[in-house]
Short mmCIF file of C-alpha atoms in Angstrom, two decimals:
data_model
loop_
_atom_site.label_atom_id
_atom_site.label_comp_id
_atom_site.label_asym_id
_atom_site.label_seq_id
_atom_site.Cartn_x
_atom_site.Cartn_y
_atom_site.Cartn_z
CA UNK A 1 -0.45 -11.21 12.93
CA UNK A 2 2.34 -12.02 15.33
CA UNK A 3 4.92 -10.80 12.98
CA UNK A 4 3.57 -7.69 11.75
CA UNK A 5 3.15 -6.88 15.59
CA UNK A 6 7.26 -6.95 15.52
CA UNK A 7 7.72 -5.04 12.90
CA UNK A 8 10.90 -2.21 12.78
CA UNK A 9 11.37 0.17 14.81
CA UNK A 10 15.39 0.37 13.44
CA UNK A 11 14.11 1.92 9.86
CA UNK A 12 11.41 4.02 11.23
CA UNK A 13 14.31 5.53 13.48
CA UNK A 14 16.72 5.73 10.61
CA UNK A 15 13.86 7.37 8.12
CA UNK A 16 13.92 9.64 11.06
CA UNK A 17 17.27 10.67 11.03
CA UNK A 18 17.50 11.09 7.34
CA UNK A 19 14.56 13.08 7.90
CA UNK A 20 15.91 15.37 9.97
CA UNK A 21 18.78 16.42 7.87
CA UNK A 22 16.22 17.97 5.27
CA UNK A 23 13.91 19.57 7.58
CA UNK A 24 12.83 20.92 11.05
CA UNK A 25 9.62 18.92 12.06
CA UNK A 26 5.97 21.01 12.43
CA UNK A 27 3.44 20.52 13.98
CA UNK A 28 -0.02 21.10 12.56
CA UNK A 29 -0.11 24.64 12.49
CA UNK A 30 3.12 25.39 11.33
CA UNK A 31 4.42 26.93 14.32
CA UNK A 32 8.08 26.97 14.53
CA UNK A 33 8.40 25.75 17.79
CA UNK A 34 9.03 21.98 17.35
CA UNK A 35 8.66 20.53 21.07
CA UNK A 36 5.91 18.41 22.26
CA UNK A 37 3.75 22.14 24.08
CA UNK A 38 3.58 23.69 20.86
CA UNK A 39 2.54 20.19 19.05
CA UNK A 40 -0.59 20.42 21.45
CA UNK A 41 -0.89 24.18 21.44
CA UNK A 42 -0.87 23.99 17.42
CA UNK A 43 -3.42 21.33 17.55
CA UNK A 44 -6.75 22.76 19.23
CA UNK A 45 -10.45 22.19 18.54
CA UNK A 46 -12.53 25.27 16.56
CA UNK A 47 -14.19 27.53 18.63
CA UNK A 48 -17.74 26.31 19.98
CA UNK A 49 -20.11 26.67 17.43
CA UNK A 50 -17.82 26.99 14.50
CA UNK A 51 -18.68 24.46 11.95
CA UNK A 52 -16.05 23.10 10.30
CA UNK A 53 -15.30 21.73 6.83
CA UNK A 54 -12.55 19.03 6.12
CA UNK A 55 -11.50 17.58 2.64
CA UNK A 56 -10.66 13.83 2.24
CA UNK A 57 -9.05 12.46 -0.46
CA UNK A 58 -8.73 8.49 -1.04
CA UNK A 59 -8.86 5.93 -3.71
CA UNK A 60 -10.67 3.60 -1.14
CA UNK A 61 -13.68 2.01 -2.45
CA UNK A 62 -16.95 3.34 -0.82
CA UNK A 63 -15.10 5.16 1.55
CA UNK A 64 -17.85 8.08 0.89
CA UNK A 65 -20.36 5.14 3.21
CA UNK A 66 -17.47 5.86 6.07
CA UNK A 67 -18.03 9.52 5.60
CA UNK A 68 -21.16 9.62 5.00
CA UNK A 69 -22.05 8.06 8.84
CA UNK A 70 -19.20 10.61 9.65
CA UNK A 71 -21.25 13.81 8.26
CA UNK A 72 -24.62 11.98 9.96
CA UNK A 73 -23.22 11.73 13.20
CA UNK A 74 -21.03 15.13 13.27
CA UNK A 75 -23.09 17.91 12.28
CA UNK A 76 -20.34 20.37 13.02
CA UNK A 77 -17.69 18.72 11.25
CA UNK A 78 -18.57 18.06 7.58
CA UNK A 79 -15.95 15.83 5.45
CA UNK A 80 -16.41 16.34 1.92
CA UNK A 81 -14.75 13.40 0.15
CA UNK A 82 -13.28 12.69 -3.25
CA UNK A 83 -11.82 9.41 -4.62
CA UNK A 84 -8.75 9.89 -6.70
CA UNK A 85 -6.64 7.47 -8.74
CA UNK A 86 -4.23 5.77 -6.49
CA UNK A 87 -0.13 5.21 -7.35
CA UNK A 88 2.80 7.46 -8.56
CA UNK A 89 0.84 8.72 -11.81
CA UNK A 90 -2.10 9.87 -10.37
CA UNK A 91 -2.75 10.80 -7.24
CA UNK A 92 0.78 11.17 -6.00
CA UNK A 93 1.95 13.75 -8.49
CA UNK A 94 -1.26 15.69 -7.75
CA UNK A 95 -0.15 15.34 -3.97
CA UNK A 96 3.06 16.55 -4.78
CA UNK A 97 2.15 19.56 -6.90
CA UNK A 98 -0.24 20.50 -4.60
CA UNK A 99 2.27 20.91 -2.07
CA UNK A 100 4.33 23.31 -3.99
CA UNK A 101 1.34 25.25 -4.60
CA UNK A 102 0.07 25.27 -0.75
CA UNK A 103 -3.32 23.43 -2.14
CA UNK A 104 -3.08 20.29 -0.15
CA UNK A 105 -6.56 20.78 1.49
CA UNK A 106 -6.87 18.79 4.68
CA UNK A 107 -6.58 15.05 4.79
CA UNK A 108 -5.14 12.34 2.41
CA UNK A 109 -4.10 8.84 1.55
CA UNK A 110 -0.86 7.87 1.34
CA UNK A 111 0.90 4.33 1.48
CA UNK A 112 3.38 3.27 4.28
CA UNK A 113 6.45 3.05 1.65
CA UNK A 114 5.97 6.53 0.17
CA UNK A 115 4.96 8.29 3.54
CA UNK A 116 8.90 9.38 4.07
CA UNK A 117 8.72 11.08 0.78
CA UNK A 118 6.63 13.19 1.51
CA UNK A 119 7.68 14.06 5.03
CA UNK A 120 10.59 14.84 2.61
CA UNK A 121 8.69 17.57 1.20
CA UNK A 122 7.12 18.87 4.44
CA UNK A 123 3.49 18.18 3.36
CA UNK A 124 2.61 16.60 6.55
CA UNK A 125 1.58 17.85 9.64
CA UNK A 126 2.69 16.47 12.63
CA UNK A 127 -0.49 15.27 14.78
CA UNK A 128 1.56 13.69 17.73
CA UNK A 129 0.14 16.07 19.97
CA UNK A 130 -3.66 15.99 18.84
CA UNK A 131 -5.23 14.72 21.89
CA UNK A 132 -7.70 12.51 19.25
CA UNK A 133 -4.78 10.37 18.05
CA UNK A 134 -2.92 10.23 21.51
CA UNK A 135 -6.49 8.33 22.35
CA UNK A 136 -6.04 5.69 20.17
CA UNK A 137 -2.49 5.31 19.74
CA UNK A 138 -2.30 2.33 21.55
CA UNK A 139 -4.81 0.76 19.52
CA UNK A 140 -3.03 0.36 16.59
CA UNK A 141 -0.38 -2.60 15.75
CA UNK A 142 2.81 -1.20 16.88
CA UNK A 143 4.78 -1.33 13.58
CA UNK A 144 2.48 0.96 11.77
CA UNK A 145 2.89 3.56 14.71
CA UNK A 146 6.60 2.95 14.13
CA UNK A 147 5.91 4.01 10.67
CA UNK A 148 4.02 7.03 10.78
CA UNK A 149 6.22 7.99 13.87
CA UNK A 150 10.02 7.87 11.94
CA UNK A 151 10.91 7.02 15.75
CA UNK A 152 10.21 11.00 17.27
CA UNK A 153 8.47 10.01 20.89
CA UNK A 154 5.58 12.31 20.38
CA UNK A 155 5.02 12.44 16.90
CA UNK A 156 2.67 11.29 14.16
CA UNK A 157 2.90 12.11 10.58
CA UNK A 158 -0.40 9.84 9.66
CA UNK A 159 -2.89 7.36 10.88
CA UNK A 160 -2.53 3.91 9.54
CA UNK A 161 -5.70 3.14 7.90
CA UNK A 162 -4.57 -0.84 6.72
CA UNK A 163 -1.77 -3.13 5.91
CA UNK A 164 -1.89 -5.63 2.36
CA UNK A 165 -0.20 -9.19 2.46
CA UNK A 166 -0.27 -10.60 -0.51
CA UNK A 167 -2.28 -13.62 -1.79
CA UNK A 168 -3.46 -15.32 -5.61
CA UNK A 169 -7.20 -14.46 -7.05
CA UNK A 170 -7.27 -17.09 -9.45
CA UNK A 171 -10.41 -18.06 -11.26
CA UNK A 172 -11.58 -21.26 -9.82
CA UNK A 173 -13.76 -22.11 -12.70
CA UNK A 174 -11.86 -22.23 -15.29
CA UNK A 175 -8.52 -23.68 -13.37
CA UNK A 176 -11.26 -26.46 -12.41
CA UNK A 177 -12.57 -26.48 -16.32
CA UNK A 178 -9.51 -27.43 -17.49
CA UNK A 179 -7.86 -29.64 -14.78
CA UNK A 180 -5.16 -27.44 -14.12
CA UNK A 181 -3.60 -27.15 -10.27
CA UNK A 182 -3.31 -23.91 -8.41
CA UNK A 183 -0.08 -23.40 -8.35
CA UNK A 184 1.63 -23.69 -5.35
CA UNK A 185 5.59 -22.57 -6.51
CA UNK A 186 6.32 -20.17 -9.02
CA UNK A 187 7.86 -22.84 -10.98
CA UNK A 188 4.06 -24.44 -11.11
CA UNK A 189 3.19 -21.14 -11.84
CA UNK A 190 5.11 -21.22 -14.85
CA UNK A 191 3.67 -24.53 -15.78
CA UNK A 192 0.24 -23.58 -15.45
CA UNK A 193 0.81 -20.20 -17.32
CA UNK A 194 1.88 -22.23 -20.45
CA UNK A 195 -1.28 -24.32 -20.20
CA UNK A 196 -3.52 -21.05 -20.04
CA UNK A 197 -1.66 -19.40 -23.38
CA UNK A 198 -2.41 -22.76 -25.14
CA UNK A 199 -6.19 -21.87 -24.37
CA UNK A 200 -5.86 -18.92 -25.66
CA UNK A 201 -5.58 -16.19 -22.82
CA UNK A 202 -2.55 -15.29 -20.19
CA UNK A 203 -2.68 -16.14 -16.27
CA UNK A 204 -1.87 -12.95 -14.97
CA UNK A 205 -0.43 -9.63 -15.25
CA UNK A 206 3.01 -7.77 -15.57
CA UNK A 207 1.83 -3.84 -14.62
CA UNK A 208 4.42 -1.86 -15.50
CA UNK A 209 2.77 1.12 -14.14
CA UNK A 210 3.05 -0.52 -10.84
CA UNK A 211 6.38 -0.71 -9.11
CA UNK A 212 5.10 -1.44 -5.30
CA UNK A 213 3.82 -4.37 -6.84
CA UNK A 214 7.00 -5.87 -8.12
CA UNK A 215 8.13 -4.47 -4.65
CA UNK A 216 5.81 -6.80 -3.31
CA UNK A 217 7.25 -9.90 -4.78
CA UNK A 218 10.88 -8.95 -4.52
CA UNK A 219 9.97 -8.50 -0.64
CA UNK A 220 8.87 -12.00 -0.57
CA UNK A 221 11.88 -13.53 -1.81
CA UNK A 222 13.81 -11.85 0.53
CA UNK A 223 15.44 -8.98 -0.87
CA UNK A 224 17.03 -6.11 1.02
CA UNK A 225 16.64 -2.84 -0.89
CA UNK A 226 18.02 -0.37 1.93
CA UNK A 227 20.11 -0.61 4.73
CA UNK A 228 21.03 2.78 7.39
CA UNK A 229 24.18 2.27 9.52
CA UNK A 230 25.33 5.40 11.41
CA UNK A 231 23.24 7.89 8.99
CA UNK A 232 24.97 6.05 6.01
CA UNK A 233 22.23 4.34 3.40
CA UNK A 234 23.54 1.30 1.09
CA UNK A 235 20.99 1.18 -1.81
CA UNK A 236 20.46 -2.07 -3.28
CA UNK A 237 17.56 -2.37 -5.46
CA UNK A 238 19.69 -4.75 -7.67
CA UNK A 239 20.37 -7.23 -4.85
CA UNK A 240 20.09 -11.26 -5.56
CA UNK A 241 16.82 -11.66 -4.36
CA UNK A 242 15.72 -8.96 -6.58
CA UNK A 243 17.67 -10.17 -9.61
CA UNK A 244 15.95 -13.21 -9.45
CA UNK A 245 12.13 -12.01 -9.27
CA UNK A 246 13.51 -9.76 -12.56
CA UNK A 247 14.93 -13.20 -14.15
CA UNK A 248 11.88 -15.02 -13.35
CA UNK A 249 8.98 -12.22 -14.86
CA UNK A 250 11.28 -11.29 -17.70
CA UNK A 251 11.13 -14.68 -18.89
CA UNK A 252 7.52 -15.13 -18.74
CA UNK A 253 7.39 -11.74 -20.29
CA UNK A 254 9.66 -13.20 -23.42
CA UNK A 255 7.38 -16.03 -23.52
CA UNK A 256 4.63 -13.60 -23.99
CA UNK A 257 2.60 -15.83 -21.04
CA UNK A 258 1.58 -12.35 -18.98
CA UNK A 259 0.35 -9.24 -20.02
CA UNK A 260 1.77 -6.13 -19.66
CA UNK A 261 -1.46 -4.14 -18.89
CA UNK A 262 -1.26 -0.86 -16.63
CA UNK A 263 -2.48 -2.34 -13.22
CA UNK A 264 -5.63 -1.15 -11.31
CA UNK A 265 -7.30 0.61 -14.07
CA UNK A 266 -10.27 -0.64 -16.67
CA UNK A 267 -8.31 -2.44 -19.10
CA UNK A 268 -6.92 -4.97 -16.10
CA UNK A 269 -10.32 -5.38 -14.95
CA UNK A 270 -11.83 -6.45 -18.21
CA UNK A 271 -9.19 -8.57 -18.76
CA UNK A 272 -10.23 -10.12 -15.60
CA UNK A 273 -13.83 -10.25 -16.17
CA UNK A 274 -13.95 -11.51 -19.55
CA UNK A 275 -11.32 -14.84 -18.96
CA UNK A 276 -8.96 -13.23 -20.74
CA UNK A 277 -6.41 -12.97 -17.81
CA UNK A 278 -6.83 -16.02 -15.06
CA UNK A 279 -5.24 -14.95 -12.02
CA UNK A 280 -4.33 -11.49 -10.01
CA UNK A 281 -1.42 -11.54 -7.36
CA UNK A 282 -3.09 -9.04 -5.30
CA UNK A 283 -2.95 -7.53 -1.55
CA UNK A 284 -5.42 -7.66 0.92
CA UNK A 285 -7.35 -4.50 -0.26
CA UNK A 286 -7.64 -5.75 -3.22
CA UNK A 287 -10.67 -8.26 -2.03
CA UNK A 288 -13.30 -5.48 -3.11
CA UNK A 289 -11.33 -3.90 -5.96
CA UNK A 290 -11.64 -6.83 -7.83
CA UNK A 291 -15.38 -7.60 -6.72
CA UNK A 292 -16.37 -4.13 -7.67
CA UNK A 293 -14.13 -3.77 -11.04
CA UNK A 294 -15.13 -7.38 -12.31
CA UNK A 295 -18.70 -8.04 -11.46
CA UNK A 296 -19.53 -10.24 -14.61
CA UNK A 297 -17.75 -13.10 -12.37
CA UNK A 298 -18.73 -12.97 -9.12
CA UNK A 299 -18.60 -16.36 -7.52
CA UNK A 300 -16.22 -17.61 -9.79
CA UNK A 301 -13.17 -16.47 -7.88
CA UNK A 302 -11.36 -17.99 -5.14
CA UNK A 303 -7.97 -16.85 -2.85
CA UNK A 304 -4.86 -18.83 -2.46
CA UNK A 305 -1.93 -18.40 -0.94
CA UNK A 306 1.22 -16.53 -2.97
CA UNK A 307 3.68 -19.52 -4.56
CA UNK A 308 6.37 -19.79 -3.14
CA UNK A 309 10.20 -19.89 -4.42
CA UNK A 310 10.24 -23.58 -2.20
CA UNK A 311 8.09 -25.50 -1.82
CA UNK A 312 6.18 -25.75 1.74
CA UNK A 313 7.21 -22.28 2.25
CA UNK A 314 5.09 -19.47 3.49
CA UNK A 315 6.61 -16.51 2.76
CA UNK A 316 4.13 -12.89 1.52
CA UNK A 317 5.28 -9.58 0.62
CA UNK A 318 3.20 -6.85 1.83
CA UNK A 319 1.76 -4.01 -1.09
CA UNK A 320 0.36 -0.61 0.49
CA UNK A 321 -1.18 -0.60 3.37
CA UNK A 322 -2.09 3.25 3.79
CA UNK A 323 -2.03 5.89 6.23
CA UNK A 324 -4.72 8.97 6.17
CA UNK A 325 -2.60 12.24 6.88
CA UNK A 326 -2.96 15.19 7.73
CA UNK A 327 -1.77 17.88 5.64
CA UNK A 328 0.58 20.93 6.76
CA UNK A 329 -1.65 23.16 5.00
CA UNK A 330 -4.95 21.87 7.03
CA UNK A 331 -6.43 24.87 9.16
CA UNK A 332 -8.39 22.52 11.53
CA UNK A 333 -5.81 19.33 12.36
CA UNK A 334 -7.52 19.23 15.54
CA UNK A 335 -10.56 18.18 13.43
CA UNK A 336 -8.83 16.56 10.65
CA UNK A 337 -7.36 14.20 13.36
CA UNK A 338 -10.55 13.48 15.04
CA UNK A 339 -12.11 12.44 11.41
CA UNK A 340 -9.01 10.39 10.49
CA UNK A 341 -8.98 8.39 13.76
CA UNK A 342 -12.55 7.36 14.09
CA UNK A 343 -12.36 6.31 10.55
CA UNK A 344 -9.69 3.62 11.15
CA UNK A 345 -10.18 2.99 14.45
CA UNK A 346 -13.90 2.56 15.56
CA UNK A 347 -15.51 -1.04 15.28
CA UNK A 348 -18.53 0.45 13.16
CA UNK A 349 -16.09 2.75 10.51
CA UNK A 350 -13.60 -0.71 10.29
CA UNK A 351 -16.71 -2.57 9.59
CA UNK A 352 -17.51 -0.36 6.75
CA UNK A 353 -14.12 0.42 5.82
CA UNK A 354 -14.14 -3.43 5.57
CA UNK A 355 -17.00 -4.22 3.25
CA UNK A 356 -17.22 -1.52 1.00
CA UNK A 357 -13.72 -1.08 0.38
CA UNK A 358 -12.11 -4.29 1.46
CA UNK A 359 -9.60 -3.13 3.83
CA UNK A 360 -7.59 -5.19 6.21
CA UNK A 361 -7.17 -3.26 10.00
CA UNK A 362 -4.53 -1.92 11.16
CA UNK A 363 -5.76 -2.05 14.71
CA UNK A 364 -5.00 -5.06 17.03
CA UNK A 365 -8.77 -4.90 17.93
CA UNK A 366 -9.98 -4.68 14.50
CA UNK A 367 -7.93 -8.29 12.99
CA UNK A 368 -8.74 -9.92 15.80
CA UNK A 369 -12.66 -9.07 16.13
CA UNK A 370 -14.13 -7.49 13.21
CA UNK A 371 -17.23 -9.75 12.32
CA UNK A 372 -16.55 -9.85 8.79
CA UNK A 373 -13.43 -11.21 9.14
CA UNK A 374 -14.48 -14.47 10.00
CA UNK A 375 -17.58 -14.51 7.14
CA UNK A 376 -17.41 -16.36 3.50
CA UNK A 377 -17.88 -13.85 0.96
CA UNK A 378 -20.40 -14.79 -2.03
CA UNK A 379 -18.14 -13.19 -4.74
CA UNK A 380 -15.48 -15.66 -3.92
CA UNK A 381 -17.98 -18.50 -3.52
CA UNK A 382 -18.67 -18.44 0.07
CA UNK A 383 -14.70 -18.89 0.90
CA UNK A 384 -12.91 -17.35 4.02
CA UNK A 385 -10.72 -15.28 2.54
CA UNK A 386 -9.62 -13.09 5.33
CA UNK A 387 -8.30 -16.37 6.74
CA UNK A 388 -5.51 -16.67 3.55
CA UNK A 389 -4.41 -13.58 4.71
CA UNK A 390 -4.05 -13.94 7.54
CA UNK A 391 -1.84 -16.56 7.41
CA UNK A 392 -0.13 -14.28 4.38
CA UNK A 393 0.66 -11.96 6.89
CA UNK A 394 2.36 -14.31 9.37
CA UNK A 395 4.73 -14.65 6.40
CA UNK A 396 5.49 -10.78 5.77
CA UNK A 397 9.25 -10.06 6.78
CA UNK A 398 8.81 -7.54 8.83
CA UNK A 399 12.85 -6.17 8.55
CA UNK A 400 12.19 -5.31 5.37
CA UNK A 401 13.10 -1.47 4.84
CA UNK A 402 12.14 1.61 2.72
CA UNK A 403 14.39 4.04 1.84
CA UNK A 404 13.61 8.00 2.19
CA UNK A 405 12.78 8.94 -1.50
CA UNK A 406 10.53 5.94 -2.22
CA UNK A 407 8.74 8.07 -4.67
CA UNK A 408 11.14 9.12 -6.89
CA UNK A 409 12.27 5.55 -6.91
CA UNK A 410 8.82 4.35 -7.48
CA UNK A 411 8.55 6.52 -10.56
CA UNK A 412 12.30 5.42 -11.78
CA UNK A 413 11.44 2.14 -11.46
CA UNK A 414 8.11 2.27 -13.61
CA UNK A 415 9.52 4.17 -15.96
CA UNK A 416 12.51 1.38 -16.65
CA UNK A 417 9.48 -1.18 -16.22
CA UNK A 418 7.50 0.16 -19.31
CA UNK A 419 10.83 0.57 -21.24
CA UNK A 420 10.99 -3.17 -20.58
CA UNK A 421 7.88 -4.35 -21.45
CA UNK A 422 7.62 -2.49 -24.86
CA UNK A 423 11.34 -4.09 -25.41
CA UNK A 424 13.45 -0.76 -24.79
CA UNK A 425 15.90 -3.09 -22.50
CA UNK A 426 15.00 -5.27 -20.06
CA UNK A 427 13.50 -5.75 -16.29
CA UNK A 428 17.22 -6.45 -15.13
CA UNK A 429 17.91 -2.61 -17.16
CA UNK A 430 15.41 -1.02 -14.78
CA UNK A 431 16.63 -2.06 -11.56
CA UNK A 432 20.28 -1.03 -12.54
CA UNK A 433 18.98 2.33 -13.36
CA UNK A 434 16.57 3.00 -10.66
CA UNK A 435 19.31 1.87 -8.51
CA UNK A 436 21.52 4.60 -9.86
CA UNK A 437 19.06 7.30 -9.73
CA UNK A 438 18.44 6.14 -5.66
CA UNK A 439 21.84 6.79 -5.14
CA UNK A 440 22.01 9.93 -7.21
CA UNK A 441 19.25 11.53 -5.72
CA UNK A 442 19.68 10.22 -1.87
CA UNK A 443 23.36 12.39 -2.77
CA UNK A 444 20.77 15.29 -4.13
CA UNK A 445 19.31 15.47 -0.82
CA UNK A 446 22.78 15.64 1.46
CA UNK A 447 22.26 12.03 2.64
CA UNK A 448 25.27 10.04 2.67
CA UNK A 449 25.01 6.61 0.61
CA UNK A 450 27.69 3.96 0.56
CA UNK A 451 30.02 2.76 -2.29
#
């Protein structure tokens, strides 16, 4: 984890200053004093006695075991949780409707990429000065305080709950079955997707519905999608390295050798679980997803390493990794905070967090002693995973940079994808206009944006 432990400070400080053109930072109760006294004086505990009840919102696979040990242990602060559907279509246009309505409850989920977005929209509350996450700031790897900081000494706009290099779930059975290599390249990944169609099924899966994903891969090909010099932003979702992920999955897509499924949802899963999709290019996280979504299977799946563009390489991109926030509209962020911390910090909540759900820490301490970490896991046949992605996440660029309306360029983007995949234009289309609608609504928003 020795690169992920670098990680930027330089876009975390320039998401800050595009920040601060749109909005004046609060602090959990809204007061309008923004300086570091009236962070702490807005972030309290309840009275003694007063019982307190917190919402918790997550798509987090048996998170409810984490809150559940929560409610057992904390009599006077009850979380009532509620899993959601994760991504731009479901849970985040709730989010972001609920925000306009004042309806945001207390504490969600929201991934590192889209956390500026909704900064943007002054849903968070600022829990800098909640003397629970001052506790346990230290704990946790210093990019992903860098994240949920934007670079303001003093301030938190989440708690980073994991992070998600990326790795291959292939089905070792059937590769085995039918003498075909894991691929190691993407050009043997081409290779062995033509020998899977000629059996009659597809090695993987094109989700249109999910543009973090395709993030994902252009990340680990070295793109550069944003860039901030002196409060300027150059947008460049069209870049090389991103032209020639497009090139690459558009011609697999022509060959008809993926599917075009929506990712993360039934259909995938099934797909998965009944051999007629071989492989999933999947984060971290996705270790339980898969176990829980395709159980038919179990111990027929295995974990390599991502191909590479070169051979020998070992580059990853990095998909999610989440933070649990704190919304502005929370009456309790003292409490809020206190629940959010101990859920991704402490050994026995990472432990859980771990095997129900599959998550990867996001706490120095957790990666590098977390028992389960270093156990096989039957549904992948007794294999180590943890230990592919670990070595995924030594290969995670850690200059790569997110731009402030990640959202709205999330939905662009997967609205050009499924135009592309139905054959409304292509892959190479969508990035064009996505790019264009970055730029137009980065302008929008008063942020300057290069030529």
């Amino acid at each position: 984890m020795a690169v992920l432990t670098t990680r930027r400070r330089r876009s975390a400080a320039a998401l800050a200053a595009a920040a601060a053109m749109l909005l004046v930072a609060a602090c959990g109760g809204g007061d309008d004093d923004s300086d570091s006294d009236s962070a702490s004086d807005a972030c309290k505990p309840a009275a003694d006695g007063e019982k307190v009840e917190l919402t918790f919102t997550s798509w987090v696979p048996g998170m409810q075991k984490t809150v559940d040990l929560w409610n057992k242990n904390n009599p006077d602060i009850q979380v009532d949780y509620k899993e959601v559907v994760g991504g731009n279509q479901g849970t985040y246009q709730a989010y972001q409707n609920q925000i306009k309505a004042g309806t945001t409850g207390d504490i969600g989920m929201i991934e590192f990429d889209n956390l500026a977005s909704f900064r943007l929209q002054d849903g968070l509350a600022d829990i800098g000065g909640c003397e629970p996450w001052q506790d346990v700031e230290d704990d946790f790897l210093p990019w992903t305080v860098s994240q949920v900081s934007f670079g303001e000494d003093g301030s938190s706009y989440g708690v980073p709950m994991d992070v998600g290099p990326m790795g291959l779930y292939y089905r070792k059975d059937l590769f085995e079955q039918n003498n075909i290599p894991v691929p190691t390249t993407w050009d043997e990944f081409t290779e062995a997707a033509k020998k899977v169609k000629a059996l009659g099924a597809q090695i993987t899966n094109f989700p249109p519905d999910q543009p973090a994903w395709f993030t994902s891969l252009a990340w680990q090909n070295g793109a550069t999608w944003f860039s901030e010099d002196g409060g300027t932003w150059t947008v460049s979702l069209d870049d090389d390295k991103t032209q020639q992920v497009a090139d690459y999955w558009q011609g697999l897509l022509d060959q008809d050798l993926v599917g075009t499924l929506p990712g993360l949802v039934d259909a995938q899963w099934n797909a998965l679980d009944n051999n007629k999709q071989w492989t999933l290019i999947g984060a971290a996280w996705t270790t339980k997803l898969l176990e829980t979504s395709a159980p038919k299977t179990a111990g027929k799946w295995a974990v390599a390493p991502m191909p590479q563009w070169e051979a020998g390489g070992n580059s990853s991109g990095n998909w999610g990794g989440s933070n649990a926030v704190v919304w502005k509209t929370s009456k309790h962020p003292y409490e809020a905070a206190k629940f959010a911390t101990w859920a991704f910090s402490d050994p026995e909540a990472l432990a859980l967090n771990n095997a129900n759900g599959g998550q990867y820490p996001a706490t120095t301490e957790g990666q590098a002693s977390l028992p389960a970490l270093t156990e096989g896991l039957p549904y992948y046949g007794g294999q180590k995973v943890w230990e592919v992605f670990a070595q995924a996440s030594e290969g995670v660029d850690p200059d790569f940079q997110w731009g402030p309306t990640m959202t709205q360029t999330y939905a662009d983007l997967g609205n050009g994808f499924g135009k592309a995949v139905n054959g409304q234009g292509t892959l190479t289309d969508a990035l064009a206009d996505a790019q264009q609608k970055t730029i137009d609504t980065l302008k929008a928003q008063s942020l300057d944006v290069a030529d």
